[in-house]
PDB file of C-alpha atoms and ligand atoms in Angstrom:
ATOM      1  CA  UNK A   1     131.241 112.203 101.234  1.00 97.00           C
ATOM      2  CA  UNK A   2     131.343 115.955 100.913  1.00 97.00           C
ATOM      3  CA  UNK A   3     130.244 118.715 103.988  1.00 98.00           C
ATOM      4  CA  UNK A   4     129.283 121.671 102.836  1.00 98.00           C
ATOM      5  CA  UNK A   5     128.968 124.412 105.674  1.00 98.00           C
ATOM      6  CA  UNK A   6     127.029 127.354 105.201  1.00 97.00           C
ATOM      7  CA  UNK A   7     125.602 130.143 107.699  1.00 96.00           C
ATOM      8  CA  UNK A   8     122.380 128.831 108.401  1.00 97.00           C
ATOM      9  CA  UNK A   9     118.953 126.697 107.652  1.00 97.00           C
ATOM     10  CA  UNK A  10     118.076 128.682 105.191  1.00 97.00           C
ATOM     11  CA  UNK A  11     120.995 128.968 103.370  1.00 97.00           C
ATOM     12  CA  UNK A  12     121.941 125.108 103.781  1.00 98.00           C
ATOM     13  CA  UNK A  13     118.100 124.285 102.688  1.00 98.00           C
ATOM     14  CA  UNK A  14     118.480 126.904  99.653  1.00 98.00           C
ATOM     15  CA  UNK A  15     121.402 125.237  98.703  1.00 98.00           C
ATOM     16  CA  UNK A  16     120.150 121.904  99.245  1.00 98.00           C
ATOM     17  CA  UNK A  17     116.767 122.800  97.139  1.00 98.00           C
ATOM     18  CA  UNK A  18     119.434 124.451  94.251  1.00 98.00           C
ATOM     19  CA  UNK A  19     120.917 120.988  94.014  1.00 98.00           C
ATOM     20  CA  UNK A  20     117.355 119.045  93.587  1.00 98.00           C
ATOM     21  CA  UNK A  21     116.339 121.372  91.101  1.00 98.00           C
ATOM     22  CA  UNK A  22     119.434 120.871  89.183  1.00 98.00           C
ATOM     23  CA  UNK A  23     118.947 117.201  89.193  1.00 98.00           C
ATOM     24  CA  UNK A  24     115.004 117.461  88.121  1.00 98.00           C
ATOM     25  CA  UNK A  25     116.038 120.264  85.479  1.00 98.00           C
ATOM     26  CA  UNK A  26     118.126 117.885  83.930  1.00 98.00           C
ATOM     27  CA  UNK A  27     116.166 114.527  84.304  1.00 98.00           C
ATOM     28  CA  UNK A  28     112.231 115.905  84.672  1.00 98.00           C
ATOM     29  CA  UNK A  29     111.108 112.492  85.565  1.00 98.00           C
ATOM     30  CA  UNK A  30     113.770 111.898  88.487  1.00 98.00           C
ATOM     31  CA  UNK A  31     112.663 109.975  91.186  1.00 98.00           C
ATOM     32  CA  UNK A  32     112.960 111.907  94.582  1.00 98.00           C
ATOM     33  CA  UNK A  33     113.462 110.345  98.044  1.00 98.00           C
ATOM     34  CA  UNK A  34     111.454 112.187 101.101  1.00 98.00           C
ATOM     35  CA  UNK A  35     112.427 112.711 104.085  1.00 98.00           C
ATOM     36  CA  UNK A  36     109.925 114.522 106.736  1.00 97.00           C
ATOM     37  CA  UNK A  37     110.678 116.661 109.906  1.00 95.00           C
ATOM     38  CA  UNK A  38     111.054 119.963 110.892  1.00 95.00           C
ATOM     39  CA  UNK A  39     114.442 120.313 108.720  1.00 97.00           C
ATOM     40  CA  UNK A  40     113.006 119.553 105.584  1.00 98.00           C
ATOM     41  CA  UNK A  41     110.203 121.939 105.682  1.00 98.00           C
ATOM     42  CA  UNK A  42     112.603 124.518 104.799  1.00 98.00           C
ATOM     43  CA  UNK A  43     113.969 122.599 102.012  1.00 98.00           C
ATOM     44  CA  UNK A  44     110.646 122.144 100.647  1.00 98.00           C
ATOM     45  CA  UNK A  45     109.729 125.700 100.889  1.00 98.00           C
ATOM     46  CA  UNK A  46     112.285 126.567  98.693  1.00 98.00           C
ATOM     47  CA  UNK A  47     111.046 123.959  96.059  1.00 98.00           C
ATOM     48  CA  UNK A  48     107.991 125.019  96.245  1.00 98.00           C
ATOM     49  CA  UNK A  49     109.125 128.778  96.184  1.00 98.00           C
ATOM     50  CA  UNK A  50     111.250 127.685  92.796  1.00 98.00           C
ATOM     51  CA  UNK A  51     107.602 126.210  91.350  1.00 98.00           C
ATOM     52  CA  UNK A  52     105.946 129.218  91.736  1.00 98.00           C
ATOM     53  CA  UNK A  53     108.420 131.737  90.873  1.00 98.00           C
ATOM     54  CA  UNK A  54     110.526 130.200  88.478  1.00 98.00           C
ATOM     55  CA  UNK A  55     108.530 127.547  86.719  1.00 97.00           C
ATOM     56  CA  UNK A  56     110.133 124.067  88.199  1.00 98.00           C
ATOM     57  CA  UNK A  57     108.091 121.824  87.198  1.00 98.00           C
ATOM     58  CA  UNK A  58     107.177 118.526  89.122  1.00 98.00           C
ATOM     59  CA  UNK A  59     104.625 117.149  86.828  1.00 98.00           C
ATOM     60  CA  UNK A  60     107.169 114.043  85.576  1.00 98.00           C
ATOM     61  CA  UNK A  61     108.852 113.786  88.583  1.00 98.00           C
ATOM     62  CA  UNK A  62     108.219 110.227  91.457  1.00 98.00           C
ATOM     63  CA  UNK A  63     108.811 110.403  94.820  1.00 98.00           C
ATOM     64  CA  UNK A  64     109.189 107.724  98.088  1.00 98.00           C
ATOM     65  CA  UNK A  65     109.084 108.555 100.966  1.00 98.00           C
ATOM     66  CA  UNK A  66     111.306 107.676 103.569  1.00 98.00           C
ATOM     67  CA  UNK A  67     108.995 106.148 106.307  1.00 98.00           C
ATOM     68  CA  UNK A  68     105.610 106.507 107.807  1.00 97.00           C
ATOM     69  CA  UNK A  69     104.332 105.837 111.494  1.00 97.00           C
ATOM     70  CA  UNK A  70     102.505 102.408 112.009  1.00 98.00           C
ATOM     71  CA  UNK A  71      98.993 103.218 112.791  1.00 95.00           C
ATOM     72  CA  UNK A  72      97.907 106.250 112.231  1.00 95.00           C
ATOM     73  CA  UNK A  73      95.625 106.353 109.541  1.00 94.00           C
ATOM     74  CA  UNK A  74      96.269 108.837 106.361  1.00 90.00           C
ATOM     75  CA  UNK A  75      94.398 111.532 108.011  1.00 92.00           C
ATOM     76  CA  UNK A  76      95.881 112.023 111.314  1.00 94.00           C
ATOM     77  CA  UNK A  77      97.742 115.032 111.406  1.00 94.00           C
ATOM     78  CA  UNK A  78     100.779 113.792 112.424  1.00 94.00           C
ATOM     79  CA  UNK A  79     100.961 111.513 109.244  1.00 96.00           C
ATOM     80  CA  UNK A  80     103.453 111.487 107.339  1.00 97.00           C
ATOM     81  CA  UNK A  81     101.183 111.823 104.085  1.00 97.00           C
ATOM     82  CA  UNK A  82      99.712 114.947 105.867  1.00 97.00           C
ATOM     83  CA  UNK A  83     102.868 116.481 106.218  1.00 97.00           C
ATOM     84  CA  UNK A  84     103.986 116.106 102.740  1.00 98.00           C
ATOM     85  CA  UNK A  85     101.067 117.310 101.457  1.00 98.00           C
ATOM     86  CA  UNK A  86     101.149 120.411 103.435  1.00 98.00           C
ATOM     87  CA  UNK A  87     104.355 120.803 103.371  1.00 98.00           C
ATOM     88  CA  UNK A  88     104.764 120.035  99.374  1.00 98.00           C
ATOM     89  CA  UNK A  89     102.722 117.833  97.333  1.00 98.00           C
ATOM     90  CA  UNK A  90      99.258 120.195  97.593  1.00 98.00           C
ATOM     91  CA  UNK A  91     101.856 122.936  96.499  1.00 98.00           C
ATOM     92  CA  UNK A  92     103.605 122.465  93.676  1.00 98.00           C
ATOM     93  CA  UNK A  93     102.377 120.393  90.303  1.00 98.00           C
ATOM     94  CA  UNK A  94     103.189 117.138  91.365  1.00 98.00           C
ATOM     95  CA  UNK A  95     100.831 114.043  89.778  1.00 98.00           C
ATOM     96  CA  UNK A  96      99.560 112.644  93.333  1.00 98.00           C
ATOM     97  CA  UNK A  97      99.495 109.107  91.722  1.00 98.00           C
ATOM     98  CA  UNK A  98     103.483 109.251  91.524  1.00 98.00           C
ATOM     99  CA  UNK A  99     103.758 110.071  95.391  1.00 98.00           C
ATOM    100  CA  UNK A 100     105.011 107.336  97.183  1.00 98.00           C
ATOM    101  CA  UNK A 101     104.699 106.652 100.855  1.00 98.00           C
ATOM    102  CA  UNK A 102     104.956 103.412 102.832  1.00 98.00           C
ATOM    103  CA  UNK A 103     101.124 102.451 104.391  1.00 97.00           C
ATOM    104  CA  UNK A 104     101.797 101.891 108.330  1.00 97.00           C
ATOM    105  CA  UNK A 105      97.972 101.007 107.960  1.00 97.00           C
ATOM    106  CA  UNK A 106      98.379  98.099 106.120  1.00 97.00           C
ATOM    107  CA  UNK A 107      97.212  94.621 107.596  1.00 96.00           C
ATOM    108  CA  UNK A 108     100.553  92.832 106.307  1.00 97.00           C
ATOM    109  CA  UNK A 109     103.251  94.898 107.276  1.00 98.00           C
ATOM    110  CA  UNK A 110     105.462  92.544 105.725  1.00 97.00           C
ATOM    111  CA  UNK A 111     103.807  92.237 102.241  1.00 98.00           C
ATOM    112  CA  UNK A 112     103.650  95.899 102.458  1.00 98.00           C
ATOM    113  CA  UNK A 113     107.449  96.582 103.095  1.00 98.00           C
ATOM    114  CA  UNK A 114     108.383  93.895 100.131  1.00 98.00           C
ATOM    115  CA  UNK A 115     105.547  95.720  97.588  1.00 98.00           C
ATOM    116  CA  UNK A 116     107.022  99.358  98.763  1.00 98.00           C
ATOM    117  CA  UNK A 117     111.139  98.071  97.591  1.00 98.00           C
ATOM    118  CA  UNK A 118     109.311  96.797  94.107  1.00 98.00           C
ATOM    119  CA  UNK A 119     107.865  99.803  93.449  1.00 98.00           C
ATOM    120  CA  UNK A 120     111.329 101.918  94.282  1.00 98.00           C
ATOM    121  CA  UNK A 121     112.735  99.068  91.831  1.00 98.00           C
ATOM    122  CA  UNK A 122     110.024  99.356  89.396  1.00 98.00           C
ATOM    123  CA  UNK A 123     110.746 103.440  89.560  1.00 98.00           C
ATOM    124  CA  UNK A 124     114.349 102.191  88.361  1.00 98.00           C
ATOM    125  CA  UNK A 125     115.712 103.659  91.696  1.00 98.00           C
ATOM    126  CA  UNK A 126     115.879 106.717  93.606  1.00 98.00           C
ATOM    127  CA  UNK A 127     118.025 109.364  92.094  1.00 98.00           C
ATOM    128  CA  UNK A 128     118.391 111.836  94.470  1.00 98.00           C
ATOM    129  CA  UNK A 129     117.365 110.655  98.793  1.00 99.00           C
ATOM    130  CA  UNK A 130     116.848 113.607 100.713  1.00 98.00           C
ATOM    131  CA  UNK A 131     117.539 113.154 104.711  1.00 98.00           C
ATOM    132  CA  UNK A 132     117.782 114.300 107.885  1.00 98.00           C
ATOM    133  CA  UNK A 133     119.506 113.253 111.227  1.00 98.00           C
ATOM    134  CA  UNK A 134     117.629 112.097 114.251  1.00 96.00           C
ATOM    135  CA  UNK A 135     118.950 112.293 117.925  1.00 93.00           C
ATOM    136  CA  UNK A 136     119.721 108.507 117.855  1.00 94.00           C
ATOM    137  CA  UNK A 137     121.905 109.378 115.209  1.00 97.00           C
ATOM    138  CA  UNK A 138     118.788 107.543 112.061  1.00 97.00           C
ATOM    139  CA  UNK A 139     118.591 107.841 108.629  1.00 98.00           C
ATOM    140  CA  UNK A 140     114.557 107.720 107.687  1.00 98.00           C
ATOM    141  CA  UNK A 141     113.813 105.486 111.366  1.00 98.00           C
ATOM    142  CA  UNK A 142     116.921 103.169 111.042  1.00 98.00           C
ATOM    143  CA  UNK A 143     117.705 103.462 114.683  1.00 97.00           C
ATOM    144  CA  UNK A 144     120.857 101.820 116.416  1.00 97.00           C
ATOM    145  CA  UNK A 145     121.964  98.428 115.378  1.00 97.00           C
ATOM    146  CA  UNK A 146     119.828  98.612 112.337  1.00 98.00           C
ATOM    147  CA  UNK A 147     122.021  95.886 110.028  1.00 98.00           C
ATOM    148  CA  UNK A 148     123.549  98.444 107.740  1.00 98.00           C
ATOM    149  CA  UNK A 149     122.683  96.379 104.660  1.00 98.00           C
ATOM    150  CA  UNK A 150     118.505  96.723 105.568  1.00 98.00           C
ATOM    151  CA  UNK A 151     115.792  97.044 103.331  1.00 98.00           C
ATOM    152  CA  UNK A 152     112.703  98.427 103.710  1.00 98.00           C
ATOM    153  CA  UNK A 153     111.317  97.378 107.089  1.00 98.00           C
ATOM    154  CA  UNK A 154     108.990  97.258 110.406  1.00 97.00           C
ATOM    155  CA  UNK A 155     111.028  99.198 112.871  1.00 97.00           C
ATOM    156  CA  UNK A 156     110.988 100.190 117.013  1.00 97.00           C
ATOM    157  CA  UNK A 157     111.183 103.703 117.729  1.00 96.00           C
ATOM    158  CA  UNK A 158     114.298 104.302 120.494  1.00 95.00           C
ATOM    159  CA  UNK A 159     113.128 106.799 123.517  1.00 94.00           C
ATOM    160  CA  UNK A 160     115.094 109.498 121.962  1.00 92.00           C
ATOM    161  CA  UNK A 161     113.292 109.605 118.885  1.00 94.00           C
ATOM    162  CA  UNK A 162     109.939 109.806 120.601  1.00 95.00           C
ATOM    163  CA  UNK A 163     110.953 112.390 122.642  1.00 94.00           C
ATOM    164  CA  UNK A 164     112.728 114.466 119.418  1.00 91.00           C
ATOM    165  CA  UNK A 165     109.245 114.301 117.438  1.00 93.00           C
ATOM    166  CA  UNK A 166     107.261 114.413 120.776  1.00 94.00           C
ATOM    167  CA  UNK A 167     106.532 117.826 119.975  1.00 91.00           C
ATOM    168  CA  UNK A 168     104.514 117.532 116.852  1.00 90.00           C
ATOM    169  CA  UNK A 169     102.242 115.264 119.113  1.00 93.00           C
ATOM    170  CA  UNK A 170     101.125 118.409 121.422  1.00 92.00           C
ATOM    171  CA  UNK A 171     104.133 117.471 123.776  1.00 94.00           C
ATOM    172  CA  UNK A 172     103.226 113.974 124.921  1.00 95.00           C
ATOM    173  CA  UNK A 173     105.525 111.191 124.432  1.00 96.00           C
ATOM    174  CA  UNK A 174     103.020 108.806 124.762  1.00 95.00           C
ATOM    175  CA  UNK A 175     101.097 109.632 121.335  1.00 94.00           C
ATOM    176  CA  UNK A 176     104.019 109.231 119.262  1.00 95.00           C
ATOM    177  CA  UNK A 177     103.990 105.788 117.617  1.00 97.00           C
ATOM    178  CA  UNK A 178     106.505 103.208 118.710  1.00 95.00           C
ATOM    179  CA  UNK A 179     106.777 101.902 115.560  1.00 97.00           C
ATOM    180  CA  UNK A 180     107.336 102.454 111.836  1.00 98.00           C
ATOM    181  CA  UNK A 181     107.876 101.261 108.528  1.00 98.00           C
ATOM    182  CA  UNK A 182     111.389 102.710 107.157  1.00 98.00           C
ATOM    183  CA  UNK A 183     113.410 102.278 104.277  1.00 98.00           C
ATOM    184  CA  UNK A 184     116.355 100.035 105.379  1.00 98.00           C
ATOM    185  CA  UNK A 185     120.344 101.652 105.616  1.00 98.00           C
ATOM    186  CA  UNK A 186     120.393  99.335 102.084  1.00 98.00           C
ATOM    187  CA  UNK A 187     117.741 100.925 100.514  1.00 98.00           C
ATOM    188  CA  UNK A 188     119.077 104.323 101.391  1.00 98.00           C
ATOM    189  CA  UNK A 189     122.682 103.479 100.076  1.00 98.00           C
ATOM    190  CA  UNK A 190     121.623 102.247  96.655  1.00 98.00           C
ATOM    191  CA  UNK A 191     120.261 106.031  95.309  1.00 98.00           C
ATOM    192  CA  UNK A 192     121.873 107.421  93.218  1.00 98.00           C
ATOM    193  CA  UNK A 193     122.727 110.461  95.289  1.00 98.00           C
ATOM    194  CA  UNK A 194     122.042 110.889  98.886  1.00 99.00           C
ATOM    195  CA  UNK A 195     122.266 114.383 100.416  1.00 99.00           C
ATOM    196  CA  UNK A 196     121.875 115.247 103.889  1.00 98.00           C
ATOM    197  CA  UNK A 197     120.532 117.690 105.533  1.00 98.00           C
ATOM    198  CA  UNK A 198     121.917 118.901 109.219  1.00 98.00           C
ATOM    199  CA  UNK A 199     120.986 122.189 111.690  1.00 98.00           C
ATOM    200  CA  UNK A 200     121.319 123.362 114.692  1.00 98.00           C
ATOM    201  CA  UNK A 201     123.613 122.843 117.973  1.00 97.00           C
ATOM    202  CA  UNK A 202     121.859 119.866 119.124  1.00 97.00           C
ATOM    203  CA  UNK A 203     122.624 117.922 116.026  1.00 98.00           C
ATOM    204  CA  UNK A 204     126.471 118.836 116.163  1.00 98.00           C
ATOM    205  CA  UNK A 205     127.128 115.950 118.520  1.00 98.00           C
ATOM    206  CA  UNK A 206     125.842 113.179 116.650  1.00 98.00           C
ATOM    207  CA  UNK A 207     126.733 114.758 113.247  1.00 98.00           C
ATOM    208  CA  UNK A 208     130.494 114.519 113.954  1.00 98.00           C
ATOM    209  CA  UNK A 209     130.118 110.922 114.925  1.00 98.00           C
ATOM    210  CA  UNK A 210     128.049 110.127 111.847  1.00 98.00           C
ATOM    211  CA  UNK A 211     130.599 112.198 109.515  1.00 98.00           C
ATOM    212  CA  UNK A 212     134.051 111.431 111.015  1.00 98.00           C
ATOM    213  CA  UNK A 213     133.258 108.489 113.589  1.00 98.00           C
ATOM    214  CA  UNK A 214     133.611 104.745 112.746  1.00 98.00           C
ATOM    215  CA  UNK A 215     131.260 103.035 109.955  1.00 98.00           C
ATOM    216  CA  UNK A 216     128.472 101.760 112.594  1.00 98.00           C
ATOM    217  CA  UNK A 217     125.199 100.544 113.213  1.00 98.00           C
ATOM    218  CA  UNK A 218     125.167 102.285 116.184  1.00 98.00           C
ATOM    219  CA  UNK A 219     124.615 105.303 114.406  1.00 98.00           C
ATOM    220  CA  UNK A 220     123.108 104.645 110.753  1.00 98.00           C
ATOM    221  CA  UNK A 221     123.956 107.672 108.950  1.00 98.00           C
ATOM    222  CA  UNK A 222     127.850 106.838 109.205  1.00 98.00           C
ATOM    223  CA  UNK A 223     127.019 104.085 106.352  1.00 98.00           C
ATOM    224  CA  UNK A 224     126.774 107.425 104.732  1.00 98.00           C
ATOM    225  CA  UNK A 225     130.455 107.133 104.366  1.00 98.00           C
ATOM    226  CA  UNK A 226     130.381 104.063 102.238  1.00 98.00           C
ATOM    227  CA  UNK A 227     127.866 106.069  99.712  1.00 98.00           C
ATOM    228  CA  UNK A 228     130.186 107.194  96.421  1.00 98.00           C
ATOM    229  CA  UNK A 229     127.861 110.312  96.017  1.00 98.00           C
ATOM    230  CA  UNK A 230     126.587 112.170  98.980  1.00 98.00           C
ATOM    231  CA  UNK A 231     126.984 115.412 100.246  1.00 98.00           C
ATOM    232  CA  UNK A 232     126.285 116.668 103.994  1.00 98.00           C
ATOM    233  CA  UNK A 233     124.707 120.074 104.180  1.00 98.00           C
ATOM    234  CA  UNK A 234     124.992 121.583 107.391  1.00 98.00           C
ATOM    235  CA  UNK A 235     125.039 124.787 109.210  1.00 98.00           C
ATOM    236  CA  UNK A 236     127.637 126.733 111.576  1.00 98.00           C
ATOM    237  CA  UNK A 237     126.216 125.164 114.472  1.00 98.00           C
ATOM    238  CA  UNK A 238     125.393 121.693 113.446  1.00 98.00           C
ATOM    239  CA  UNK A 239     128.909 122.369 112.271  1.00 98.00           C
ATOM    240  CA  UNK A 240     130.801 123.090 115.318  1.00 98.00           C
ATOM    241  CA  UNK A 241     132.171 119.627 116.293  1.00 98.00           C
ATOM    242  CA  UNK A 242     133.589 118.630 113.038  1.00 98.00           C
ATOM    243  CA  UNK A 243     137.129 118.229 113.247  1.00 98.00           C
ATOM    244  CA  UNK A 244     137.520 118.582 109.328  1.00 98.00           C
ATOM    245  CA  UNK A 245     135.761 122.172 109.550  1.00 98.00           C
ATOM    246  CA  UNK A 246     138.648 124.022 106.831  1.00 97.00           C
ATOM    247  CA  UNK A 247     138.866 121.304 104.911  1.00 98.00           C
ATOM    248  CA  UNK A 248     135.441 120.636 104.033  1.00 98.00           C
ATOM    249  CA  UNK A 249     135.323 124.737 103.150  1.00 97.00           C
ATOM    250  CA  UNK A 250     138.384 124.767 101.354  1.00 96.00           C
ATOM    251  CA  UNK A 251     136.604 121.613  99.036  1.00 96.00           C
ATOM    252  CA  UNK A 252     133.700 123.785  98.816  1.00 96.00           C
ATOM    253  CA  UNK A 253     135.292 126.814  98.002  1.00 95.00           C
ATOM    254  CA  UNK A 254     137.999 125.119  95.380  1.00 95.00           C
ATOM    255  CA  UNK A 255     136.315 122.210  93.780  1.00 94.00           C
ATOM    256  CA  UNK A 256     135.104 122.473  89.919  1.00 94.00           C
ATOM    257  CA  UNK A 257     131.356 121.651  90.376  1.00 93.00           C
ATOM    258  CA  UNK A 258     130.831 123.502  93.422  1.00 94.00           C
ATOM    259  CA  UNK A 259     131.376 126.993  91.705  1.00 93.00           C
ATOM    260  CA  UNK A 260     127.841 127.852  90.582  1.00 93.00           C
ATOM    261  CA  UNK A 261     126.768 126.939  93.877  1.00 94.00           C
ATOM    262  CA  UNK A 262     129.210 128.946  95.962  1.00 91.00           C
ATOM    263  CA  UNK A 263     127.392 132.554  95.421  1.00 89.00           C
ATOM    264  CA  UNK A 264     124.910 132.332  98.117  1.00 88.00           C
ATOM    265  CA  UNK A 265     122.849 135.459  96.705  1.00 89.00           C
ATOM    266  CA  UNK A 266     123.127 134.553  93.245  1.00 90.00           C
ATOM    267  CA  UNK A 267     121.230 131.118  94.894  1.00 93.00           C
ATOM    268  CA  UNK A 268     118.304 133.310  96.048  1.00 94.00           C
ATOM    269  CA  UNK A 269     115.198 132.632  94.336  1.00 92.00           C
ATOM    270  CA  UNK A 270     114.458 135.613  91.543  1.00 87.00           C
TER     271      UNK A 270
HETATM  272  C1  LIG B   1     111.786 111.666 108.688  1.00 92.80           C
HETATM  273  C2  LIG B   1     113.044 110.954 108.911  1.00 92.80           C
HETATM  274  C3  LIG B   1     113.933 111.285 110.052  1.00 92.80           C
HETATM  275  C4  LIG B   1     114.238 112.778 110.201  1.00 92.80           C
HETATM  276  C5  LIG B   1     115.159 113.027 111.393  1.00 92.80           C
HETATM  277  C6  LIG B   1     115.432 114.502 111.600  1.00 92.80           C
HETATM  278  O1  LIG B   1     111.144 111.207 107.510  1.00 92.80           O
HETATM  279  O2  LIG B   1     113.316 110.085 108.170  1.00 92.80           O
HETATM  280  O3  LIG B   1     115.119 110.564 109.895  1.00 92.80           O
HETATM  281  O4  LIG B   1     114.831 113.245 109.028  1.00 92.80           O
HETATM  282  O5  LIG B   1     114.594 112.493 112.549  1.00 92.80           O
HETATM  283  O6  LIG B   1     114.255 115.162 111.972  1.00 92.80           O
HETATM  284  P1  LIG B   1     114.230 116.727 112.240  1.00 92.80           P
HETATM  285  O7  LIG B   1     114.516 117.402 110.947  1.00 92.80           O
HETATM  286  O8  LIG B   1     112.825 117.006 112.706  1.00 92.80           O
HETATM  287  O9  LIG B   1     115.266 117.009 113.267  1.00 92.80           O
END
C-alpha cells in the first residue's frame, strides 16, 4: 500500500484521474472499476475534462461498477446508472454496451450476482478499481463483518451508511435503500490495481484504522493492505490521523515512479 497526501480534493482527484489515464493510455481497452459518491465526482470530472481537452479516449475501454441499490429501477435519480451517466458515461466517448453495472432490479438476485462476477471474468479482470471510503469504514457496500474473501453479493446497508448517503435522498433516511448488490472484499482484491480515494476531516478517523489498523472485517478497506498494488489518495484532512504522515511523503517525494506525478501544476489539465 502506498498514501499519497496532497492539499486537497482536487488535487488528490487530479492526481488520481492522471493515474487512470496513464493506465488507459497505455492499455486503451482497460477495464475500469466504478465507484459512485460524492468523492468520485471530482475524479470523474477530471476524466472527462482530459476527454475533451486532451483527446483521452474511452471508446475501447469496459467498466463495472462497484454496486447498485436494490430496487430502484434504472431511472430513479438516485441510481447508480443515473449517476454515472451524469456524472461520466453521457460525457465522454464511452461505448454504453461496455458499461457495466450490477441490476438491483433483477428478480434473482442471486443469478444476477453470479452472471455480474462472469462477466468481470469474461472482461479478463479489472485493471484498475477505483474507490471510496464509507463511514462504516466499506469498500463498494462491504459493510462490517463482510468475510474478507466475498464475491459479488446481496448486502444490508448499516445505519451509518444510510445516514452518509441520506442526503442525495432529499435528507430522509428512510428513502435510502437498505440493501444492495456489491462487489465482494474478494472481488475488489483480485484487480489488478486498486486505488483509493479519501477527503475530508470526517473520513480521517476511519481512514487511519483502514490504513494502519489491524487487517479486519470490521472495517473492509483494511483488506486493502493485503492488495500488492494499491495506492491511497488522500487529502490534508482526511490525512490528519495517520501516524505514518512523513513517511508516506517522503515515499512520494523519493520513489522512481512517482516523479512525473509529483509536479502538481504540470498535472493540470492543458
Ligand atoms: C459507491 C461506493 C461507496 C463510496 C463510499 C464513499 O459506489 O462504493 O463505497 O465510495 O461510501 O462515498 P462518498 O464519496 O460519498 O463519501
Amino acid at each position: 500500500m502506498e498514501v499519497i497526501i496532497l492539499p486537497n480534493l482536487e488535487k488528490a482527484a487530479l492526481l488520481t484521474a492522471r493515474i487512470i489515464e496513464k493506465e488507459l493510455r497505455a492499455k486503451p481497452e482497460l477495464v475500469m472499476g466504478m465507484a459512485t459518491g460524492r468523492t468520485m465526482e471530482c475524479v470523474y470530472k477530471y476524466l472527462v475534462e482530459m476527454h475533451r481537452k486532451e483527446n483521452l479516449d474511452f471508446c475501447r475501454c469496459r467498466t463495472f461498477n462497484l454496486d447498485q441499490y436494490i430496487g430502484l429501477p434504472s431511472d430513479h435519480p438516485n441510481s447508480y446508472l443515473q449517476y454515472m451517466q451524469e456524472q461520466f458515461f453521457n460525457l465522454v466517448n464511452i461505448d454504453p454496451t461496455c458499461t457495466h453495472l450490477p441490476n438491483g432490479m433483477a428478480s434473482d438476485l442471486r443469478w444476477e450476482c453470479r452472471s455480474y462476477e462472469a462477466l468481470i471474468q469474461a472482461a479478463g479482470g479489472i485493471d484498475v478499481q477505483l474507490l471510496g471510503i464509507g463511514a462504516s469504514g466499506h469498500i463498494g457496500f462491504n459493510e462490517p463483518i463482510s468475510a474478507l474473501a466475498s464475491r459479488t453479493r446481496e448486502k444490508a446497508l448499516t445505519p451509518s451508511t444510510r445516514e452518509q448517503n441520506a442526503e442525495l435522498f432529499g435528507g430522509d433516511v428512510n428513502k435510502v435503500p437498505n440493501r444492495a448488490i456489491t462487489m465482494g472484499v474478494g472481488t475488489i482484491l483480485e484487480a489488478k490495481r486498486c486505488i483509493l480515494v479519501a477527503t475530508g476531516h470526517a473520513k480521517a478517523s476511519i481512514l487511519a484504522k483502514a490504513v494502519e489498523g489491524p487487517i479486519t472485517s470490521m472495517v473492509t478497506a483494511s483488506a486493502l493492505q493485503l492488495h500488492p498494488n494499491c495506492q491511497v489518495i488522500v487529502d490534508e484532512d482526511a490525512a490528519s490521523l495517520l501516524q505514518g504522515r512523513e513517511y508516506y511523503r517522503w515515499i512520494f517525494q523519493n520513489e522512481v515512479e512517482w516523479v512525473e506525478f509529483q509536479d502538481m501544476d504540470a498535472l493540470d489539465i492543458r
